[in-house]
Tab-separated table of C-alpha atoms in Angstrom:
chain	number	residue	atom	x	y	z
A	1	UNK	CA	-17.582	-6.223	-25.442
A	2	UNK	CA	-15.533	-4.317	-28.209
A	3	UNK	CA	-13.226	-1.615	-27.436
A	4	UNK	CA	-14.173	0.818	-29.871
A	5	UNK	CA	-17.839	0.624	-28.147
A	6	UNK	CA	-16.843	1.433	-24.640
A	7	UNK	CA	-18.314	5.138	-23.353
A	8	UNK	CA	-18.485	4.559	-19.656
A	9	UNK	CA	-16.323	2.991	-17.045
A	10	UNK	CA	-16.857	2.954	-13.434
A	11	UNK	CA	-14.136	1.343	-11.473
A	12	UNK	CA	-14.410	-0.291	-7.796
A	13	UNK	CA	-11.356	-0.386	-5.984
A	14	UNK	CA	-10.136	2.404	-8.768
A	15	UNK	CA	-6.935	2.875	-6.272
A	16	UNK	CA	-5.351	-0.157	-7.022
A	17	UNK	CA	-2.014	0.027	-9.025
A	18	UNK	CA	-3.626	-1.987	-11.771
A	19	UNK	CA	-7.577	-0.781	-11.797
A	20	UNK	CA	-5.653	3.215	-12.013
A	21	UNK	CA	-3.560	1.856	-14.803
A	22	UNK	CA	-6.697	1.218	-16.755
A	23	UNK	CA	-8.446	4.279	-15.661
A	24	UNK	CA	-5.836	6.667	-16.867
A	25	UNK	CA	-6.152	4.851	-20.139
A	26	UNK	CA	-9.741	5.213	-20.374
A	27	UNK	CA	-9.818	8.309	-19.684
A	28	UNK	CA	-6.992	9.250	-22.155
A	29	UNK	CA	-9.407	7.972	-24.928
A	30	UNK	CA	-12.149	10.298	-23.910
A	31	UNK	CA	-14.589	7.694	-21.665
A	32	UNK	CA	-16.661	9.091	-18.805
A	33	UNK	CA	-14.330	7.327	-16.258
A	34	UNK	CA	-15.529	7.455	-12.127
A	35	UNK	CA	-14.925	4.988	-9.404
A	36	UNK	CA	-14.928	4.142	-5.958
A	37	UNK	CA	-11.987	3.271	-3.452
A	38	UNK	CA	-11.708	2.990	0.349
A	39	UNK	CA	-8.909	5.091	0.989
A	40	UNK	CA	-7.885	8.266	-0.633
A	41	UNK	CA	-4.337	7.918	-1.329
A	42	UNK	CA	-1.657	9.640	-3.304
A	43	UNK	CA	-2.803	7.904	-6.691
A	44	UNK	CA	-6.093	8.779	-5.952
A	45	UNK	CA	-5.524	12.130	-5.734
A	46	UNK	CA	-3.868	12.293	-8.448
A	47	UNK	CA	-6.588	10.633	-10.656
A	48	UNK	CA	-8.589	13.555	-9.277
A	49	UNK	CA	-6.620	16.029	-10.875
A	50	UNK	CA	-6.535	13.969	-13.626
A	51	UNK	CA	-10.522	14.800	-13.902
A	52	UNK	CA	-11.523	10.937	-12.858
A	53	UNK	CA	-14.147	11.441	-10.489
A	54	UNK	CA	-13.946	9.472	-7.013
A	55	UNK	CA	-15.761	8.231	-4.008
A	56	UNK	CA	-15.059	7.070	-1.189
A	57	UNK	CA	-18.073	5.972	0.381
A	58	UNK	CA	-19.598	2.334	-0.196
A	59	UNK	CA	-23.240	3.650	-0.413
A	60	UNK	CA	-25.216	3.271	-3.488
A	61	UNK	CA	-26.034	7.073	-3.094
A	62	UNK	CA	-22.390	7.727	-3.933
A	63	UNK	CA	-22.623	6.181	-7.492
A	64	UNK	CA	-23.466	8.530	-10.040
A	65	UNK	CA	-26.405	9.364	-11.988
A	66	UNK	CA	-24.945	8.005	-15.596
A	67	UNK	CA	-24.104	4.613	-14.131
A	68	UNK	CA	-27.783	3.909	-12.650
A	69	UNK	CA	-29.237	2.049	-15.196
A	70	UNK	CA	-27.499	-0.594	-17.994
A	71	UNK	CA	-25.977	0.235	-20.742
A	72	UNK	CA	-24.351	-1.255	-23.756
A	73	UNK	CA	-21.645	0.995	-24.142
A	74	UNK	CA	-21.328	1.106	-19.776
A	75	UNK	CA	-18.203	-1.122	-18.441
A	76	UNK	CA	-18.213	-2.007	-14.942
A	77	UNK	CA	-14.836	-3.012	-13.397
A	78	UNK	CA	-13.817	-4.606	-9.813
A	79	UNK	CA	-10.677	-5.515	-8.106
A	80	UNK	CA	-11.139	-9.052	-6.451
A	81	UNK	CA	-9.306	-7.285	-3.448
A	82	UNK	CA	-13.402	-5.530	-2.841
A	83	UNK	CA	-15.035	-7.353	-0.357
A	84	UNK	CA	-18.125	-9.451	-1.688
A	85	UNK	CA	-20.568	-7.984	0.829
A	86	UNK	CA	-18.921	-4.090	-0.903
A	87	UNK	CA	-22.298	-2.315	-1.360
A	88	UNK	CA	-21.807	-0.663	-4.585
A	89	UNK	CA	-20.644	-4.172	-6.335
A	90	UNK	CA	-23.905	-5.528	-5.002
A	91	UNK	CA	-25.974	-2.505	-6.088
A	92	UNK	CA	-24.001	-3.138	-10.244
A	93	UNK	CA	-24.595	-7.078	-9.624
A	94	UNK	CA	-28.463	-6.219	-8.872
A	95	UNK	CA	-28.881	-3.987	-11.455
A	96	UNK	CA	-27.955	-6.580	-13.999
A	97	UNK	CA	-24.369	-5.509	-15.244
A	98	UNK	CA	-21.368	-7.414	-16.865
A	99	UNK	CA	-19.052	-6.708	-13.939
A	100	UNK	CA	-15.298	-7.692	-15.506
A	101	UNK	CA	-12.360	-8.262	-13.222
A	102	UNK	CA	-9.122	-5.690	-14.667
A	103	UNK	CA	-7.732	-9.024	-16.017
A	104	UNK	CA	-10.528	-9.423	-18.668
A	105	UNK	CA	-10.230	-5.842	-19.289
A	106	UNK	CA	-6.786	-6.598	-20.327
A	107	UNK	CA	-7.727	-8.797	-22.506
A	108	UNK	CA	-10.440	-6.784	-24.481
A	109	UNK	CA	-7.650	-4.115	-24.645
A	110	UNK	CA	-4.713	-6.303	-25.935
A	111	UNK	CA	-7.236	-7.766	-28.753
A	112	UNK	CA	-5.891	-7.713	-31.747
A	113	UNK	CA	-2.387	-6.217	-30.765
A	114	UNK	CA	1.141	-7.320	-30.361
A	115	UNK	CA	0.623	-8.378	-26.653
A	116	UNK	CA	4.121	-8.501	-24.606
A	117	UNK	CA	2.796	-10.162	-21.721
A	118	UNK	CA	5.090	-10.330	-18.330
A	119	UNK	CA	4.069	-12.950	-14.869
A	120	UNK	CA	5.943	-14.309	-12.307
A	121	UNK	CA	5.263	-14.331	-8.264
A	122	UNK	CA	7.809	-11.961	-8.576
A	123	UNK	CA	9.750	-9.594	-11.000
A	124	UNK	CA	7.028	-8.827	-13.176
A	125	UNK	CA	6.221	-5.377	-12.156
A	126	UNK	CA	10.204	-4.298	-12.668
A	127	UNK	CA	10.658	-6.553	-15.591
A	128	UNK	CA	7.747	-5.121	-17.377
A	129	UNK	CA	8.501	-1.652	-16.840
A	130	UNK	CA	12.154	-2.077	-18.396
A	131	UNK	CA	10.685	-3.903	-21.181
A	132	UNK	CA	8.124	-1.104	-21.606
A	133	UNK	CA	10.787	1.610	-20.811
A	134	UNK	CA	13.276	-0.115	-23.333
A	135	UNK	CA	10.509	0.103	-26.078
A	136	UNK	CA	9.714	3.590	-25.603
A	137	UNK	CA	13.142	4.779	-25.011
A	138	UNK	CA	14.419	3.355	-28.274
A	139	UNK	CA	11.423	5.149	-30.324
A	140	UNK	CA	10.246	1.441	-31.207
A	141	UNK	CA	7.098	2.670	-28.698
A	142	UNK	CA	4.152	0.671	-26.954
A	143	UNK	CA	0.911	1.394	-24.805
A	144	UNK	CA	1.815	-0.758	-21.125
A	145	UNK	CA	0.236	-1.419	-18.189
A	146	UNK	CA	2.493	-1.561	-14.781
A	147	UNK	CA	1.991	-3.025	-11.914
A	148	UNK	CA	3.977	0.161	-10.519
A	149	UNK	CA	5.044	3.766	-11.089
A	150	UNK	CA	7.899	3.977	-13.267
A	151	UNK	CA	10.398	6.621	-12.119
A	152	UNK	CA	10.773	8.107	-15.732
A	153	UNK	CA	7.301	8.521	-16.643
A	154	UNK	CA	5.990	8.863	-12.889
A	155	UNK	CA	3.397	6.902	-13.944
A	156	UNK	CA	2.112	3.336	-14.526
A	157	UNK	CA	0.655	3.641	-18.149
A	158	UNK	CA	2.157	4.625	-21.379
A	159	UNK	CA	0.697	5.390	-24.148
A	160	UNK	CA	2.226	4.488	-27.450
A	161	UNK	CA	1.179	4.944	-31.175
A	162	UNK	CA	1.764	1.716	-32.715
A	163	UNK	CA	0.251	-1.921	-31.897
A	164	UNK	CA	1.879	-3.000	-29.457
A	165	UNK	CA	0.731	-3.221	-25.996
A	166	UNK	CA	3.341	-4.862	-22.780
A	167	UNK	CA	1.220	-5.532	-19.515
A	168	UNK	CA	2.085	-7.288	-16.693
A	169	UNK	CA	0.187	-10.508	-15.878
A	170	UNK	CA	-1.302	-11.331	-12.972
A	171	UNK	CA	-0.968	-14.814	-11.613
A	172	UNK	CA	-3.449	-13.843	-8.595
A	173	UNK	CA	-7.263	-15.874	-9.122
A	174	UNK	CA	-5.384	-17.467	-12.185
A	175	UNK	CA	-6.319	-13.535	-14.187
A	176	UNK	CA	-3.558	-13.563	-16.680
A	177	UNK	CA	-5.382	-16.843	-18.159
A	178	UNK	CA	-7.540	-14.168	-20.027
A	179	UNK	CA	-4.345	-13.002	-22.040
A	180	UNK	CA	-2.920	-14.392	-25.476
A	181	UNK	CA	0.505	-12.761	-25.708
A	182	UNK	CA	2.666	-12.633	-28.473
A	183	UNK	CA	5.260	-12.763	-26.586
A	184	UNK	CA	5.684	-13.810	-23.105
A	185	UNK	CA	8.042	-13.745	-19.998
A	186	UNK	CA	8.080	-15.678	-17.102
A	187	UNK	CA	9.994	-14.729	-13.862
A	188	UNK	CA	9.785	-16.744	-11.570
A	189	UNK	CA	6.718	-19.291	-10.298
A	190	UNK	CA	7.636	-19.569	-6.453
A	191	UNK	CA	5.098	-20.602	-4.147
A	192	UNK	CA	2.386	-17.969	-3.188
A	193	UNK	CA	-1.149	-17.274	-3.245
A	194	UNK	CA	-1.829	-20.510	-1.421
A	195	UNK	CA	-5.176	-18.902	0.019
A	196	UNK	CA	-6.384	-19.289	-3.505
A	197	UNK	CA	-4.429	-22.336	-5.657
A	198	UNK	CA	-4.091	-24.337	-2.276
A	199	UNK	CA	-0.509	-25.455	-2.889
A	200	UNK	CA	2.402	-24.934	-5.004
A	201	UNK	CA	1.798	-28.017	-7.745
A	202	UNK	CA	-1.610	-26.061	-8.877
A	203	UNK	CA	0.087	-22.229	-8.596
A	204	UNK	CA	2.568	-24.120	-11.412
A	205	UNK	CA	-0.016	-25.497	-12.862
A	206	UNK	CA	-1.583	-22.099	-13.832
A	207	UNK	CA	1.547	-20.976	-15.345
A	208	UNK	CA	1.770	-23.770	-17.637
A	209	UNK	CA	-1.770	-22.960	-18.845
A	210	UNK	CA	-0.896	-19.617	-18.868
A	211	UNK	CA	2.309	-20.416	-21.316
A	212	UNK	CA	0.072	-22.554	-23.679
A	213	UNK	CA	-1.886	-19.240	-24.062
A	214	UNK	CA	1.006	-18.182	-26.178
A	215	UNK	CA	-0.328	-17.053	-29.857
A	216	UNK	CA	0.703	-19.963	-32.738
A	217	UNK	CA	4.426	-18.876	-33.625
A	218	UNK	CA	5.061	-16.792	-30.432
A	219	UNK	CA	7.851	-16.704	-28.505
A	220	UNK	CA	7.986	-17.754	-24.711
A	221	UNK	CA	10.819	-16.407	-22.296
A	222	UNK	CA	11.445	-18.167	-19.015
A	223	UNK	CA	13.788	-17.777	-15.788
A	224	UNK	CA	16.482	-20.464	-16.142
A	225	UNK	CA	15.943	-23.504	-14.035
A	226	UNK	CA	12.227	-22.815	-14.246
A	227	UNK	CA	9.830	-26.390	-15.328
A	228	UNK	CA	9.010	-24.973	-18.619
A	229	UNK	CA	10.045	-25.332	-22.345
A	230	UNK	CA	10.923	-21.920	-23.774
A	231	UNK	CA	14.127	-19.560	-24.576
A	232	UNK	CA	15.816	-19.482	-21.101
A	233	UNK	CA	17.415	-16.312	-19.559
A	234	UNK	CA	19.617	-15.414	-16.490
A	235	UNK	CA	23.159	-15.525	-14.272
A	236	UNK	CA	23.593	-18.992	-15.579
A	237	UNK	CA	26.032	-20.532	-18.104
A	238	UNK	CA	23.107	-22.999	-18.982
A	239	UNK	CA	20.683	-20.282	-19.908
A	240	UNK	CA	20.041	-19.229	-23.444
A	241	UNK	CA	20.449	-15.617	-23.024
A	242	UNK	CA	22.453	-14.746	-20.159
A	243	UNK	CA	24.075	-11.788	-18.184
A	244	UNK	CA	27.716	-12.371	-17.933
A	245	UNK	CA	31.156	-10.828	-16.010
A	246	UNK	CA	28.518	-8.836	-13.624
A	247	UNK	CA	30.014	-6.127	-11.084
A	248	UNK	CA	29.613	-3.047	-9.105
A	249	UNK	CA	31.042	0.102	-10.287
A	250	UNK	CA	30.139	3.412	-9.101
A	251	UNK	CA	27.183	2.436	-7.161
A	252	UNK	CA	25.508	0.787	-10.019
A	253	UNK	CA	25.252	-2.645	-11.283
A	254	UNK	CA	27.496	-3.343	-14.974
A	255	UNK	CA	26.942	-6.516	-17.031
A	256	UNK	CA	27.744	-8.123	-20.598
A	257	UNK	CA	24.845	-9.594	-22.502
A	258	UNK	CA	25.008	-13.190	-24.584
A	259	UNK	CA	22.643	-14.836	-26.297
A	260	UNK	CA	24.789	-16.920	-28.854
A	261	UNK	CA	24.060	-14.017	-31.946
A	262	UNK	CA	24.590	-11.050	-30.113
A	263	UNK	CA	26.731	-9.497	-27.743
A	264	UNK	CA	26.791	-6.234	-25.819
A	265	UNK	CA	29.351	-5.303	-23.410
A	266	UNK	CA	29.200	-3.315	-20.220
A	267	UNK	CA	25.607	-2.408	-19.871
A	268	UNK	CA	24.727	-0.590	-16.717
A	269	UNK	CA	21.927	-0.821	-14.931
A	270	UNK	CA	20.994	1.700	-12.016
A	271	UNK	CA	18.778	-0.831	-10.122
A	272	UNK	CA	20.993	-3.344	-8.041
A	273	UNK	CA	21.138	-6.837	-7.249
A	274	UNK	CA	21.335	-9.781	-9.390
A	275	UNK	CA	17.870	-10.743	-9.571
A	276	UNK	CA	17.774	-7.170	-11.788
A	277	UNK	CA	20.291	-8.175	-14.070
A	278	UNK	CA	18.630	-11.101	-14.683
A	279	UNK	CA	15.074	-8.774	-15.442
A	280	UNK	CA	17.556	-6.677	-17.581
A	281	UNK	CA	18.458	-9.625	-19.281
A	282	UNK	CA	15.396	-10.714	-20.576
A	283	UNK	CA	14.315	-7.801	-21.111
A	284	UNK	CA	16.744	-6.718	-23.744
A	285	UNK	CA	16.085	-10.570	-25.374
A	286	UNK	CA	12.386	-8.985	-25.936
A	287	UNK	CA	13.904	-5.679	-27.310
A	288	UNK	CA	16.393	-7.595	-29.456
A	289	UNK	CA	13.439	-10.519	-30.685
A	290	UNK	CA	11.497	-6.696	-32.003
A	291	UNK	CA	14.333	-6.409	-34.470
A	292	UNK	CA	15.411	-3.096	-31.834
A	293	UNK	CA	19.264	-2.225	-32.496
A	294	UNK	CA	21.688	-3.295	-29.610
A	295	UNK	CA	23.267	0.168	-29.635
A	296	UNK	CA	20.088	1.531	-28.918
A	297	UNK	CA	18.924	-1.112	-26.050
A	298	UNK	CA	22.108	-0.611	-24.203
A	299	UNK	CA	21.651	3.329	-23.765
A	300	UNK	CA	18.134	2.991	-23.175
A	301	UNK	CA	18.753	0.148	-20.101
A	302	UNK	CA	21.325	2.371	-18.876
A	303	UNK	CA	18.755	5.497	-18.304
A	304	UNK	CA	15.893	3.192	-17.002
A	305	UNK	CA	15.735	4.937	-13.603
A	306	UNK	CA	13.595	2.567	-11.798
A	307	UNK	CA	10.044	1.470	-10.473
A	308	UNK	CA	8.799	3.469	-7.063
A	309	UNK	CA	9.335	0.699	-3.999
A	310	UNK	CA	11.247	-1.530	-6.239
A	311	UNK	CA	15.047	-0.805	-4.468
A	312	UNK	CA	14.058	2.778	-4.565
A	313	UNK	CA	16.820	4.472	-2.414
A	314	UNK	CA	14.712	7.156	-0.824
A	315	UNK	CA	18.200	8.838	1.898
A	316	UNK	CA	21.531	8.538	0.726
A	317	UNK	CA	24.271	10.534	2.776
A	318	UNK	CA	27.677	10.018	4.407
A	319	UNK	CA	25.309	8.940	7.840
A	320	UNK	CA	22.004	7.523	6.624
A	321	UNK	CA	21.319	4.964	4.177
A	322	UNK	CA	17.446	4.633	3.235
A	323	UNK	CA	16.259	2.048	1.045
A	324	UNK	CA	12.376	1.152	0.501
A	325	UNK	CA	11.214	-2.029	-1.182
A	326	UNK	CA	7.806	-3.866	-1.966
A	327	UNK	CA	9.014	-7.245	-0.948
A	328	UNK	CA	6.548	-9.440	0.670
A	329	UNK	CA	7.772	-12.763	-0.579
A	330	UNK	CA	10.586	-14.971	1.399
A	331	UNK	CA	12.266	-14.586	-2.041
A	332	UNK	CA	11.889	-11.015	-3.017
A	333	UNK	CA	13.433	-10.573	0.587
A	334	UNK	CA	16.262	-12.507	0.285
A	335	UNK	CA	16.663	-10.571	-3.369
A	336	UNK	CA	16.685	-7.662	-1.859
A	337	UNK	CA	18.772	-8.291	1.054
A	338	UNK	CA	21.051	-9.689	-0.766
A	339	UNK	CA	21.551	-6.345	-2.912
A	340	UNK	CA	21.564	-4.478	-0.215
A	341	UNK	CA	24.248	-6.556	1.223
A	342	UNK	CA	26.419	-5.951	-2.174
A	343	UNK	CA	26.236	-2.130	-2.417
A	344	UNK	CA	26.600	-1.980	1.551
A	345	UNK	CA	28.789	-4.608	2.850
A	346	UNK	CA	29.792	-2.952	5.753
A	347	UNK	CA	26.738	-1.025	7.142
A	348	UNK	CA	24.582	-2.401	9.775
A	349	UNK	CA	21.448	-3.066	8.426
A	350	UNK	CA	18.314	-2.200	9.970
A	351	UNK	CA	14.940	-3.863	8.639
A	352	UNK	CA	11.337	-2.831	9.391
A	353	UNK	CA	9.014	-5.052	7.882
A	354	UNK	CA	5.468	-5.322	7.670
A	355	UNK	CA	4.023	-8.494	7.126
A	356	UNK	CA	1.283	-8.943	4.530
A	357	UNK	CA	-1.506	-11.275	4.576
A	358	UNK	CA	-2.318	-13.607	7.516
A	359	UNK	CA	-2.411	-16.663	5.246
A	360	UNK	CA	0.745	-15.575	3.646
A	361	UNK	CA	2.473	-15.139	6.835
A	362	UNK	CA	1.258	-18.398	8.278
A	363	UNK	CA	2.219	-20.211	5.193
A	364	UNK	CA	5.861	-18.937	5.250
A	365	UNK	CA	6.600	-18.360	8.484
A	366	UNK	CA	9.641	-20.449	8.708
A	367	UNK	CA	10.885	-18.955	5.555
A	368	UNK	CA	10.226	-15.098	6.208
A	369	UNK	CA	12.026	-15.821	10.024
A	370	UNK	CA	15.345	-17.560	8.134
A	371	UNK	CA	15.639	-14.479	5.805
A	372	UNK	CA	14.784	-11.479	8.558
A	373	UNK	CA	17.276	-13.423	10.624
A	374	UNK	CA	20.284	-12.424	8.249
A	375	UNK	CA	19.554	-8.674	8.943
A	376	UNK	CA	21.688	-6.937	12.195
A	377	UNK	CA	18.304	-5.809	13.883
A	378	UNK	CA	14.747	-5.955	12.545
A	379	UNK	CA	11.585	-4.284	13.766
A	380	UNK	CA	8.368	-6.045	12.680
A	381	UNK	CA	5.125	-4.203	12.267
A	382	UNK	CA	1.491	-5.768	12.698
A	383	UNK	CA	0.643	-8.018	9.760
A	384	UNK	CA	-1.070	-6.036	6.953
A	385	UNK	CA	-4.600	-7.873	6.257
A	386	UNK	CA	-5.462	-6.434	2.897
A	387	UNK	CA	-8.697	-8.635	1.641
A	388	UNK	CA	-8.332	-11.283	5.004
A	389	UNK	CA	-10.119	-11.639	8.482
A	390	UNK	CA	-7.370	-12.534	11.123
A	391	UNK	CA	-6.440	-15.992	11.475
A	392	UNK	CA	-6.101	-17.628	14.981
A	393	UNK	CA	-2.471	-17.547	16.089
A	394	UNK	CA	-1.365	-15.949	13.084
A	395	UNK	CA	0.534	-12.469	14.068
A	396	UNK	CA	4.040	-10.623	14.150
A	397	UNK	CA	4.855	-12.428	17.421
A	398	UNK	CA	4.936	-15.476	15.736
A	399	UNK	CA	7.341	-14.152	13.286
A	400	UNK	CA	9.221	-12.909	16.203
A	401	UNK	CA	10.124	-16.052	18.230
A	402	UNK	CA	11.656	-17.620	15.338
A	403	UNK	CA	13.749	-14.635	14.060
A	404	UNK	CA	17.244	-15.191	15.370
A	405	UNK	CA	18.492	-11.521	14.646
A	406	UNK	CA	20.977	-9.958	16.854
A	407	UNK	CA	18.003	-7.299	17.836
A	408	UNK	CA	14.850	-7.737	16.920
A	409	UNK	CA	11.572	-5.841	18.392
A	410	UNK	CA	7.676	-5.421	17.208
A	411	UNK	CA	6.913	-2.209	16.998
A	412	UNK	CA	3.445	0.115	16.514
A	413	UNK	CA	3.233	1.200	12.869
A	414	UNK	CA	2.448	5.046	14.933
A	415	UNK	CA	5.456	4.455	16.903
A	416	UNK	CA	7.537	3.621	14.058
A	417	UNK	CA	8.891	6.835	12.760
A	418	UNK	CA	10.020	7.860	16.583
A	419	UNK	CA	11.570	4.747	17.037
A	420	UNK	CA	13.632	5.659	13.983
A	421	UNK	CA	14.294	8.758	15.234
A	422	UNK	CA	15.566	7.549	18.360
A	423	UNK	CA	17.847	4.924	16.756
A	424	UNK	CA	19.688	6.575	13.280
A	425	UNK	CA	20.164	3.353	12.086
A	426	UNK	CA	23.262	3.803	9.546
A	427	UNK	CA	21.070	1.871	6.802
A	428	UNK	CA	17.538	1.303	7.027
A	429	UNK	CA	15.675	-0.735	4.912
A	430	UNK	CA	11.564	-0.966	4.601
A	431	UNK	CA	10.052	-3.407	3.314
A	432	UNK	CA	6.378	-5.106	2.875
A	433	UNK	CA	3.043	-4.761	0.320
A	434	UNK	CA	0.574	-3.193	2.707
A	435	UNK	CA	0.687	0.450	4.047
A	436	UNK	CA	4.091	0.944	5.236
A	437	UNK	CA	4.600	3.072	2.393
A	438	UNK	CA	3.018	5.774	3.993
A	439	UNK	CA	5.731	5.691	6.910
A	440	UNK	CA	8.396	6.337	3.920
A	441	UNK	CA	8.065	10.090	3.711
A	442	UNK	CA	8.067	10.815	7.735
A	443	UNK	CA	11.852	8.869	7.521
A	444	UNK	CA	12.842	10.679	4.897
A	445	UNK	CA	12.353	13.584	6.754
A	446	UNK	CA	13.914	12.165	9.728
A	447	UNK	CA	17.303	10.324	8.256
A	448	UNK	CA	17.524	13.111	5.719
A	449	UNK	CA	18.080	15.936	8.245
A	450	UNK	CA	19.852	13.826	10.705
């Protein structure tokens, strides 16, 4: 299907991150764009008042009249996160249409562009957005697709003149394998996803594959210490571009770049931890690979404000400390705790965490409890299911026996905010991929007034 052909898009499960990505952009080229979700949610409402029109019922009825029969110029697209049994995907699937998953999308999109392509288990979404952010700051420009909304453009597309598009690729059901990049990053390649790759020698597996999708001439960035041949980046002397002399001054985190041509001295970056210095990192090698002047990457790292629930830092007063986060990986946890640890060495820290995925949390169990058990007290909400049925044995308790935590409690995700309440924890932290987001502006209210 070619771009330039597309009238009509109709997206199911339009209130993902990704699928409303690629509906804004639709509809910023003048397509008929509608689409079904679940859930209204913030994003959804704002796609509303962006003109997209939405359902939320999984009837056939709700579907409207322009997307009844097949058409060439008609592009049906679904989020593997829909359940097969969703009745709208059965009623496109009946009627005959090419149903594309958002990855293939992608790829009909980045066709013939400059791709900048971004995966990893984790890092991706913040490491694109810089790398995006970075691009458009400088006036070098690009169109991008987040996995996230970007604190400076409160949104997660951009939309750039030139030909150059960054997305972030998605490792989940193998997707990114529909990219060809010009230019591509890899983060990190940790176990996850077992439900679908089955163990970690195949999830690697995948991102080699992905890597030989690199365009003839390309250039491939990867995470030093990572089992892949390509310009390495990070924290370590080994590494081929690397961040060096890193510290904390005035709340935010200050680093020298090196990359054996090109040095730039005391870059700050407003998003802590280590593991962001290291996305910062490579994400200035892309800028300076583009030919983009290190003057002009420096200043435009140091106003990247951040991604929403990536270290966002949602209370900050001389009592509270209120920090939300989208970790839902042993890793991303330990990332995070650890940069929480570094700006706030002598709080008490206070976690609430929300599990996400019953495989997931069965898988990593062991992993998950050793991290949560570094934290002073941690509360543990039900395990979010997302796209699983429960699996036998599989819960928060389980969690819960192993954690070793000074404190540690499960608590009702409708009991949560009281609980809060009760306690003032001096620095709270949330932190999970399912809906605990919703719980984030009830605490704000409640540690921001206390």
């Amino acid at each position: 299907m070619e771009l330039a052909n597309i009238n009509r898009v109709y997206f199911i499960g339009i209130g993902g991150i990704g699928m409303s990505a690629l509906a804004r952009y639709f509809a910023k080229r003048g397509v008929v764009v509608c689409g079904y979700d679940k859930t209204r949610t913030s994003l959804t409402i704002a796609l509303e008042h962006e003109g997209i029109l939405i359902s939320y019922l999984d009837e056939e009825s709700a579907v409207p009249v322009c997307f009844h029969d097949k058409h060439d110029d008609t592009l049906i697209v679904y989020t593997p996160a829909i359940p097969k049994d969703s009745n709208i995907l059965q009623y496109f699937k009946a009627k005959g249409f090419d149903l594309k998953k958002r990855s293939e999308v992608l790829g009909i999109i980045s066709q013939g562009m400059f791709c900048i392509a971004v995966a990893g288990t984790h890092g991706k979404t913040t490491t694109s957005s810089m790398v995006a952010h970075i691009l458009t700051d400088t006036g070098f420009g690009c169109t991008a697709f987040l996995g996230g909304i970007t604190t400076n453009y409160n949104s997660n597309v951009l939309f750039g003149k030139n030909n150059v598009v960054v997305v972030e690729a998605d490792e989940y059901d193998r997707s990114f394998l529909t990219l060809h990049p010009d230019v591509a990053v890899i983060t990190s390649m940790d176990a996850d996803h077992l439900d679908i790759y089955g163990d970690e020698s195949h999830l690697q597996e995948s991102f080699r594959l992905f890597a030989n999708q690199l365009k003839e001439d390309g250039k491939l960035f990867v995470k030093d210490g990572l089992p892949l041949a390509g310009i390495t980046y990070g924290a370590t002397a080994a590494a081929a571009i690397k961040a060096t002399n890193i510290r904390v001054e005035n709340g935010s985190f200050v680093f020298d770049f090196e990359d054996g041509y090109t040095t730039i001295k005391d870059i700050s970056l407003a998003m802590p931890g280590k593991h962001n210095v290291e996305n910062a990192t490579v994400a200035i090698g892309v800028a300076l690979s583009l030919g983009i002047h290190p003057k002009s990457v420096k200043k435009a790292v140091g106003t990247f404000k951040g991604v929403k629930r990536r270290f966002e830092t949602i209370v900050n007063t001389a009592s509270h400390v209120y920090i939300d986060d989208y970790a839902h990986h042993p890793e991303e946890l330990r990332a995070c705790f650890d940069a929480v640890r570094q700006l706030h060495p002598n709080k008490k820290l206070t976690v609430m965490f929300q599990p996400h995925l019953f495989s997931r949390t069965r898988d990593f169990a062991a992993d998950f409890a050793k991290v949560l058990s570094t934290a002073d007290e941690v509360m543990l909400l039900e395990i979010y299911p997302a796209r699983e049925l429960p699996i036998a044995g599989v819960n928060s308790q389980l969690l819960l026996d192993k954690i070793t935590a000074p404190q540690k409690e499960i608590c009702g995700k409708d009991l949560a905010v009281q609980a809060i309440k009760n306690k003032k924890p001096e620095l709270l932290l949330t932190v999970g991929a399912g809906d605990i987001d919703t719980l984030v502006e009830p605490l704000k209210n409640v540690l921001g007034h206390a």
